[in-house]
């Protein structure tokens, strides 16, 4: 039986940065993200007893991928299966945007793997499963705003994504400014490992992120967009500050990233509420209200060539291919 799943990527407004358990992929802090409509992964999977090994085709090319292999073994163990998987996956992301996130990838893989095994797993279970592929994937099972609760248990059973509702969700836009199409030098997994192990700022980051999440929930409850934006920007910069304190120090900032940030500050001086955030790569994502998205996008194209306007995206979905 072949299942075809689709999951969207997400952009964290309160970042996940650092693990308390590398094997179970448990985060040091809780995080909050917006699932976005523009970027997604579609994955078709069937468990096939006739296969001698797993087969993974990504964007039309057969590839060996250690993270995917590890994840398939986890699914086999959890589903009590012995067969290998035939997978075909497409990342629907703008060319060279550097946004082929592991979040949409592992959310789609978990959902397709489960459905193809004839299971009817609930979202909480799937979120915990996807987390074992990539932490941020635990949030991509859901649409709109999602909180990944860090949990406190050692076995990770209380660490999963939970939908967070706000009347503001439909008014939000994230304008992505593509700064570079190069593969990042420090993958997020290695970057956070190095930060946890060597940055003296890491413990402070964890405390700050927890405080930011509390303040963020209050700001959403009050529908206070300016405070939401301010917390988003400050939280991202605190995360990036930890990388400068790592040993050896590293940064995801590129000169163009800083230029985009300057442009956003300039917009604010003109009265446009826009706030930047960045992940483990140089591209800058600008949070604004939908009513200002075209203006923000057109101003950002003065700094970078490619700009994409995103809104809240749907939850991950799956269908069985009867053919
Ligand atoms: P990002 O920061 O964009 O998440 P990562 O380097 O963390 O980048 O993730 C890239 C990894 O995600 C790849 O090495 C691969 O393991 C996995 N990946 C990407 N796309 C897919 C896909 N469509 N299906 C399965 N795994 C994927
Ligand atoms: C900076 O989820 O890609 O984007 O769990 O090691 O696979 P692993 O890392 P990943 O890290 C994402 C980090 C981030 C912030 C975020 O999305 O919360």
Tab-separated table of C-alpha atoms and ligand atoms in Angstrom:
chain	number	residue	atom	x	y	z
A	1	UNK	CA	0.000	0.000	0.000
A	2	UNK	CA	1.401	3.373	-1.033
A	3	UNK	CA	0.731	6.473	1.060
A	4	UNK	CA	1.409	9.998	-0.140
A	5	UNK	CA	1.888	12.666	2.513
A	6	UNK	CA	2.387	16.390	2.337
A	7	UNK	CA	3.847	18.541	5.112
A	8	UNK	CA	4.757	22.213	5.126
A	9	UNK	CA	7.886	23.766	6.577
A	10	UNK	CA	7.662	26.067	9.572
A	11	UNK	CA	9.411	29.231	10.717
A	12	UNK	CA	10.149	29.476	14.425
A	13	UNK	CA	9.275	32.750	16.164
A	14	UNK	CA	10.744	31.331	19.390
A	15	UNK	CA	13.673	29.169	18.317
A	16	UNK	CA	14.627	25.620	19.220
A	17	UNK	CA	18.369	25.728	19.714
A	18	UNK	CA	20.114	23.008	21.681
A	19	UNK	CA	19.205	19.515	22.828
A	20	UNK	CA	19.029	17.986	26.281
A	21	UNK	CA	19.118	14.501	24.727
A	22	UNK	CA	20.784	13.865	21.352
A	23	UNK	CA	19.386	10.356	20.805
A	24	UNK	CA	15.760	11.099	21.650
A	25	UNK	CA	16.074	14.581	20.095
A	26	UNK	CA	14.763	16.333	23.180
A	27	UNK	CA	15.137	20.110	23.180
A	28	UNK	CA	16.554	22.248	25.966
A	29	UNK	CA	13.722	24.771	25.499
A	30	UNK	CA	10.189	24.896	24.153
A	31	UNK	CA	9.672	26.690	20.831
A	32	UNK	CA	6.850	28.266	18.806
A	33	UNK	CA	6.497	28.339	15.027
A	34	UNK	CA	4.248	29.293	12.143
A	35	UNK	CA	3.700	26.607	9.520
A	36	UNK	CA	4.015	28.315	6.135
A	37	UNK	CA	1.971	27.794	2.983
A	38	UNK	CA	4.630	28.319	0.317
A	39	UNK	CA	7.157	25.591	1.096
A	40	UNK	CA	6.344	21.908	1.511
A	41	UNK	CA	7.490	18.342	0.961
A	42	UNK	CA	5.480	15.589	-0.721
A	43	UNK	CA	6.539	12.031	0.097
A	44	UNK	CA	5.228	8.758	-1.324
A	45	UNK	CA	6.138	5.635	0.636
A	46	UNK	CA	5.376	1.941	0.503
A	47	UNK	CA	6.715	-0.848	2.693
A	48	UNK	CA	7.693	-3.588	0.246
A	49	UNK	CA	8.645	-7.108	1.313
A	50	UNK	CA	10.399	-7.743	-1.995
A	51	UNK	CA	12.999	-4.988	-1.437
A	52	UNK	CA	16.515	-5.931	-0.263
A	53	UNK	CA	17.173	-2.451	1.103
A	54	UNK	CA	15.480	0.935	1.503
A	55	UNK	CA	15.227	3.031	-1.642
A	56	UNK	CA	15.062	6.822	-1.287
A	57	UNK	CA	14.561	9.031	-4.331
A	58	UNK	CA	14.720	12.761	-3.601
A	59	UNK	CA	13.696	15.209	-6.329
A	60	UNK	CA	14.055	12.452	-8.932
A	61	UNK	CA	17.500	11.221	-7.837
A	62	UNK	CA	18.301	8.082	-5.834
A	63	UNK	CA	20.261	9.179	-2.731
A	64	UNK	CA	21.826	7.611	0.351
A	65	UNK	CA	20.972	9.680	3.418
A	66	UNK	CA	22.061	8.665	6.911
A	67	UNK	CA	19.310	10.640	8.686
A	68	UNK	CA	16.615	9.077	6.511
A	69	UNK	CA	18.063	5.552	6.974
A	70	UNK	CA	18.131	5.989	10.742
A	71	UNK	CA	14.561	7.246	10.712
A	72	UNK	CA	13.302	4.313	8.620
A	73	UNK	CA	14.873	1.912	11.124
A	74	UNK	CA	13.062	3.727	13.948
A	75	UNK	CA	9.740	3.424	12.096
A	76	UNK	CA	10.318	-0.286	11.399
A	77	UNK	CA	10.979	-0.847	15.088
A	78	UNK	CA	7.968	1.174	16.274
A	79	UNK	CA	5.600	-0.362	13.680
A	80	UNK	CA	7.048	-3.874	14.144
A	81	UNK	CA	7.770	-4.208	10.436
A	82	UNK	CA	10.501	-6.171	8.696
A	83	UNK	CA	10.106	-4.834	5.140
A	84	UNK	CA	12.144	-2.100	3.543
A	85	UNK	CA	10.646	1.093	2.166
A	86	UNK	CA	10.400	2.547	-1.329
A	87	UNK	CA	10.281	6.328	-1.038
A	88	UNK	CA	9.930	9.084	-3.544
A	89	UNK	CA	10.003	12.618	-2.191
A	90	UNK	CA	9.872	16.116	-3.662
A	91	UNK	CA	10.805	19.279	-1.846
A	92	UNK	CA	8.581	22.037	-3.159
A	93	UNK	CA	10.692	25.010	-2.359
A	94	UNK	CA	11.751	27.893	-4.546
A	95	UNK	CA	14.953	27.050	-6.387
A	96	UNK	CA	18.034	27.792	-4.381
A	97	UNK	CA	16.160	29.395	-1.506
A	98	UNK	CA	18.032	27.303	1.015
A	99	UNK	CA	14.745	26.413	2.705
A	100	UNK	CA	14.639	22.649	2.048
A	101	UNK	CA	13.922	22.145	5.664
A	102	UNK	CA	14.206	18.823	7.417
A	103	UNK	CA	11.018	19.887	9.237
A	104	UNK	CA	8.627	19.263	6.333
A	105	UNK	CA	10.716	16.263	5.235
A	106	UNK	CA	10.459	14.232	8.441
A	107	UNK	CA	6.857	15.249	9.157
A	108	UNK	CA	5.865	13.943	5.694
A	109	UNK	CA	7.970	10.815	6.114
A	110	UNK	CA	6.438	9.960	9.502
A	111	UNK	CA	2.900	10.472	8.208
A	112	UNK	CA	3.465	8.495	4.978
A	113	UNK	CA	5.286	5.681	6.819
A	114	UNK	CA	2.511	5.312	9.348
A	115	UNK	CA	-0.343	5.395	6.803
A	116	UNK	CA	1.447	2.982	4.443
A	117	UNK	CA	1.694	0.548	7.360
A	118	UNK	CA	-2.099	0.704	7.650
A	119	UNK	CA	-1.948	2.520	10.955
A	120	UNK	CA	-4.130	5.356	12.127
A	121	UNK	CA	-1.736	7.105	14.478
A	122	UNK	CA	-2.843	10.300	16.151
A	123	UNK	CA	-1.017	13.607	15.666
A	124	UNK	CA	0.601	13.504	19.082
A	125	UNK	CA	2.204	10.159	18.308
A	126	UNK	CA	3.253	11.318	14.829
A	127	UNK	CA	4.743	14.513	16.217
A	128	UNK	CA	6.891	12.511	18.669
A	129	UNK	CA	7.895	10.186	15.839
A	130	UNK	CA	8.808	13.039	13.453
A	131	UNK	CA	10.861	14.623	16.254
A	132	UNK	CA	13.177	11.599	16.105
A	133	UNK	CA	14.003	12.521	12.486
A	134	UNK	CA	14.506	16.236	13.096
A	135	UNK	CA	13.396	18.270	16.089
A	136	UNK	CA	11.656	21.018	14.136
A	137	UNK	CA	9.623	18.339	12.273
A	138	UNK	CA	7.590	17.779	15.462
A	139	UNK	CA	5.944	21.161	14.703
A	140	UNK	CA	5.224	20.496	10.999
A	141	UNK	CA	2.472	17.930	11.631
A	142	UNK	CA	0.231	20.875	12.426
A	143	UNK	CA	-0.795	23.984	10.533
A	144	UNK	CA	-0.799	27.590	11.747
A	145	UNK	CA	0.913	28.330	15.061
A	146	UNK	CA	2.438	25.416	16.967
A	147	UNK	CA	4.272	25.099	20.276
A	148	UNK	CA	6.773	22.266	20.653
A	149	UNK	CA	6.596	21.530	24.362
A	150	UNK	CA	10.070	20.534	25.489
A	151	UNK	CA	8.712	18.131	28.093
A	152	UNK	CA	10.500	17.060	31.247
A	153	UNK	CA	10.530	13.282	31.030
A	154	UNK	CA	13.690	11.366	30.165
A	155	UNK	CA	11.829	9.106	27.713
A	156	UNK	CA	10.537	12.047	25.619
A	157	UNK	CA	6.886	11.018	25.945
A	158	UNK	CA	5.877	14.581	26.862
A	159	UNK	CA	7.885	16.318	24.097
A	160	UNK	CA	5.659	17.026	21.071
A	161	UNK	CA	3.951	19.733	19.062
A	162	UNK	CA	0.689	21.292	20.244
A	163	UNK	CA	-1.461	23.660	18.139
A	164	UNK	CA	-1.615	27.210	19.453
A	165	UNK	CA	-4.628	29.212	18.349
A	166	UNK	CA	-4.727	32.944	17.900
A	167	UNK	CA	-7.090	35.230	16.035
A	168	UNK	CA	-3.986	36.961	14.649
A	169	UNK	CA	-2.770	33.916	12.688
A	170	UNK	CA	-4.739	34.838	9.568
A	171	UNK	CA	-3.265	38.363	9.575
A	172	UNK	CA	0.375	37.265	9.704
A	173	UNK	CA	2.785	37.234	6.783
A	174	UNK	CA	6.384	36.096	6.613
A	175	UNK	CA	8.378	37.641	3.792
A	176	UNK	CA	11.440	35.516	3.047
A	177	UNK	CA	14.479	37.353	1.707
A	178	UNK	CA	16.800	34.911	-0.036
A	179	UNK	CA	20.331	35.980	0.747
A	180	UNK	CA	22.283	32.972	-0.457
A	181	UNK	CA	21.812	29.735	-2.337
A	182	UNK	CA	24.951	28.122	-0.968
A	183	UNK	CA	24.732	25.039	1.245
A	184	UNK	CA	25.248	26.236	4.797
A	185	UNK	CA	28.687	25.579	6.272
A	186	UNK	CA	27.436	24.627	9.718
A	187	UNK	CA	24.298	22.410	9.639
A	188	UNK	CA	21.798	23.194	12.398
A	189	UNK	CA	22.455	19.903	14.175
A	190	UNK	CA	26.210	20.522	14.405
A	191	UNK	CA	25.736	24.196	15.158
A	192	UNK	CA	23.555	23.493	18.174
A	193	UNK	CA	25.819	20.671	19.372
A	194	UNK	CA	28.823	22.975	19.341
A	195	UNK	CA	26.834	25.728	21.080
A	196	UNK	CA	25.637	23.437	23.871
A	197	UNK	CA	29.128	22.065	24.408
A	198	UNK	CA	31.159	25.278	24.263
A	199	UNK	CA	29.139	28.504	24.442
A	200	UNK	CA	29.055	30.139	27.897
A	201	UNK	CA	25.913	31.937	26.722
A	202	UNK	CA	23.938	28.718	26.222
A	203	UNK	CA	22.431	28.383	29.737
A	204	UNK	CA	21.293	32.014	29.559
A	205	UNK	CA	19.756	31.380	26.130
A	206	UNK	CA	17.635	28.545	27.550
A	207	UNK	CA	16.333	30.763	30.361
A	208	UNK	CA	15.622	33.622	27.960
A	209	UNK	CA	13.815	31.379	25.466
A	210	UNK	CA	11.497	30.078	28.179
A	211	UNK	CA	10.719	33.647	29.297
A	212	UNK	CA	10.179	34.733	25.690
A	213	UNK	CA	7.652	31.949	25.148
A	214	UNK	CA	5.597	33.064	28.157
A	215	UNK	CA	5.673	36.677	26.943
A	216	UNK	CA	4.832	35.570	23.390
A	217	UNK	CA	1.738	33.686	24.517
A	218	UNK	CA	0.589	36.798	26.399
A	219	UNK	CA	1.226	38.987	23.351
A	220	UNK	CA	-0.830	36.669	21.129
A	221	UNK	CA	-3.621	36.600	23.713
A	222	UNK	CA	-3.628	40.403	23.651
A	223	UNK	CA	-3.426	40.412	19.809
A	224	UNK	CA	-0.457	42.750	20.210
A	225	UNK	CA	1.437	42.443	16.931
A	226	UNK	CA	4.196	44.894	17.837
A	227	UNK	CA	5.138	42.958	20.966
A	228	UNK	CA	4.993	39.684	18.999
A	229	UNK	CA	7.400	41.148	16.454
A	230	UNK	CA	9.752	42.554	19.079
A	231	UNK	CA	9.944	39.229	20.921
A	232	UNK	CA	10.482	37.354	17.634
A	233	UNK	CA	13.409	39.549	16.622
A	234	UNK	CA	15.046	39.635	20.026
A	235	UNK	CA	14.686	35.866	20.467
A	236	UNK	CA	16.394	35.161	17.130
A	237	UNK	CA	19.259	37.518	17.905
A	238	UNK	CA	19.777	35.912	21.323
A	239	UNK	CA	19.988	32.520	19.612
A	240	UNK	CA	22.544	33.834	17.137
A	241	UNK	CA	24.525	35.444	19.961
A	242	UNK	CA	25.166	31.969	21.397
A	243	UNK	CA	27.013	30.972	18.206
A	244	UNK	CA	29.425	33.885	18.562
A	245	UNK	CA	30.258	32.623	22.038
A	246	UNK	CA	30.883	29.048	20.838
A	247	UNK	CA	34.443	27.771	20.527
A	248	UNK	CA	35.399	27.973	17.703
A	249	UNK	CA	32.999	30.868	17.175
A	250	UNK	CA	30.725	30.778	14.148
A	251	UNK	CA	27.874	32.764	12.673
A	252	UNK	CA	25.114	32.333	10.115
A	253	UNK	CA	25.127	36.068	9.344
A	254	UNK	CA	26.340	37.164	5.944
A	255	UNK	CA	26.811	40.817	4.887
A	256	UNK	CA	23.545	40.691	2.940
A	257	UNK	CA	21.690	39.339	5.990
A	258	UNK	CA	22.764	42.446	7.899
A	259	UNK	CA	21.673	44.665	5.011
A	260	UNK	CA	18.215	43.095	5.077
A	261	UNK	CA	18.034	43.719	8.824
A	262	UNK	CA	18.953	47.390	8.234
A	263	UNK	CA	16.200	47.649	5.659
A	264	UNK	CA	13.701	46.258	8.164
A	265	UNK	CA	14.809	48.818	10.766
A	266	UNK	CA	14.424	51.540	8.144
A	267	UNK	CA	10.874	50.350	7.433
A	268	UNK	CA	10.090	50.579	11.139
A	269	UNK	CA	11.311	54.165	11.212
A	270	UNK	CA	8.769	54.817	8.462
A	271	UNK	CA	6.050	53.362	10.675
A	272	UNK	CA	5.814	49.876	9.138
A	273	UNK	CA	5.719	47.160	11.806
A	274	UNK	CA	8.168	44.560	10.434
A	275	UNK	CA	10.560	42.344	12.381
A	276	UNK	CA	13.290	39.945	11.263
A	277	UNK	CA	14.223	36.440	12.269
A	278	UNK	CA	16.911	34.049	11.010
A	279	UNK	CA	17.572	30.326	11.322
A	280	UNK	CA	20.689	28.234	10.760
A	281	UNK	CA	21.424	29.919	7.449
A	282	UNK	CA	21.823	33.459	6.064
A	283	UNK	CA	18.284	33.929	4.714
A	284	UNK	CA	16.199	36.469	6.585
A	285	UNK	CA	12.502	36.013	7.290
A	286	UNK	CA	10.509	39.166	7.968
A	287	UNK	CA	7.356	39.005	10.061
A	288	UNK	CA	4.730	41.598	9.226
A	289	UNK	CA	0.980	41.992	8.949
A	290	UNK	CA	-0.647	40.925	5.691
A	291	UNK	CA	-1.760	44.487	5.026
A	292	UNK	CA	1.917	45.508	4.734
A	293	UNK	CA	3.317	42.418	2.983
A	294	UNK	CA	3.544	43.869	-0.539
A	295	UNK	CA	5.273	46.999	0.634
A	296	UNK	CA	7.725	44.987	2.760
A	297	UNK	CA	8.420	42.611	-0.137
A	298	UNK	CA	9.021	45.418	-2.583
A	299	UNK	CA	11.421	47.178	-0.178
A	300	UNK	CA	13.336	43.921	0.390
A	301	UNK	CA	13.806	43.428	-3.357
A	302	UNK	CA	15.979	46.548	-3.233
A	303	UNK	CA	18.458	44.452	-1.190
A	304	UNK	CA	18.017	40.888	-2.495
A	305	UNK	CA	16.775	39.454	-5.787
A	306	UNK	CA	14.386	36.767	-4.525
A	307	UNK	CA	11.603	37.450	-2.062
A	308	UNK	CA	8.661	35.159	-1.195
A	309	UNK	CA	5.510	36.078	0.684
A	310	UNK	CA	4.237	33.290	2.986
A	311	UNK	CA	1.085	32.950	5.070
A	312	UNK	CA	-0.036	30.374	7.605
A	313	UNK	CA	0.055	26.891	6.072
A	314	UNK	CA	-2.084	23.795	6.505
A	315	UNK	CA	-1.536	20.801	8.730
A	316	UNK	CA	0.206	17.774	7.217
A	317	UNK	CA	-2.102	15.503	5.212
A	318	UNK	CA	-1.966	12.024	3.732
A	319	UNK	CA	-3.842	9.921	1.186
A	320	UNK	CA	-3.606	6.307	0.120
A	321	UNK	CA	-2.729	5.754	-3.538
A	322	UNK	CA	-5.119	3.003	-4.666
A	323	UNK	CA	-3.480	2.630	-8.072
B	1	LIG	P1	17.352	22.483	7.219
B	1	LIG	O1	17.994	23.494	8.114
B	1	LIG	O2	16.821	23.080	5.936
B	1	LIG	O3	16.369	21.636	7.940
B	1	LIG	P2	19.122	20.309	7.355
B	1	LIG	O4	20.524	20.225	6.862
B	1	LIG	O5	18.839	20.248	8.802
B	1	LIG	O6	18.520	21.575	6.703
B	1	LIG	O7	18.226	19.177	6.657
B	1	LIG	C1	18.565	18.570	5.494
B	1	LIG	C2	18.330	17.068	5.708
B	1	LIG	O8	16.943	16.825	5.718
B	1	LIG	C3	18.862	16.205	4.589
B	1	LIG	O9	20.188	15.861	4.827
B	1	LIG	C4	17.978	14.984	4.692
B	1	LIG	O10	18.435	14.146	5.726
B	1	LIG	C5	16.677	15.580	5.129
B	1	LIG	N1	15.773	15.811	4.006
B	1	LIG	C6	15.636	16.919	3.222
B	1	LIG	N2	14.637	16.770	2.351
B	1	LIG	C7	14.128	15.525	2.558
B	1	LIG	C8	13.019	14.792	2.026
B	1	LIG	N3	12.255	15.315	1.085
B	1	LIG	N4	12.756	13.569	2.537
B	1	LIG	C9	13.501	13.059	3.549
B	1	LIG	N5	14.545	13.713	4.117
B	1	LIG	C10	14.851	14.918	3.629
B	2	LIG	C1	17.528	27.275	13.880
B	2	LIG	O1	15.284	20.791	13.570
B	2	LIG	O2	16.987	21.275	11.751
B	2	LIG	O3	15.824	26.265	12.559
B	2	LIG	O4	16.725	18.547	15.404
B	2	LIG	O5	19.122	18.523	14.794
B	2	LIG	O6	17.405	18.064	13.035
B	2	LIG	P1	17.736	18.801	14.332
B	2	LIG	O7	17.712	20.340	13.981
B	2	LIG	P2	16.637	21.227	13.224
B	2	LIG	O8	16.949	22.644	13.887
B	2	LIG	C2	16.199	23.787	13.647
B	2	LIG	C3	16.854	24.952	14.308
B	2	LIG	C4	16.359	26.300	13.869
B	2	LIG	C5	15.325	26.848	14.857
B	2	LIG	C6	13.946	26.246	14.816
B	2	LIG	O9	13.465	25.825	13.746
B	2	LIG	O10	13.305	26.232	15.887
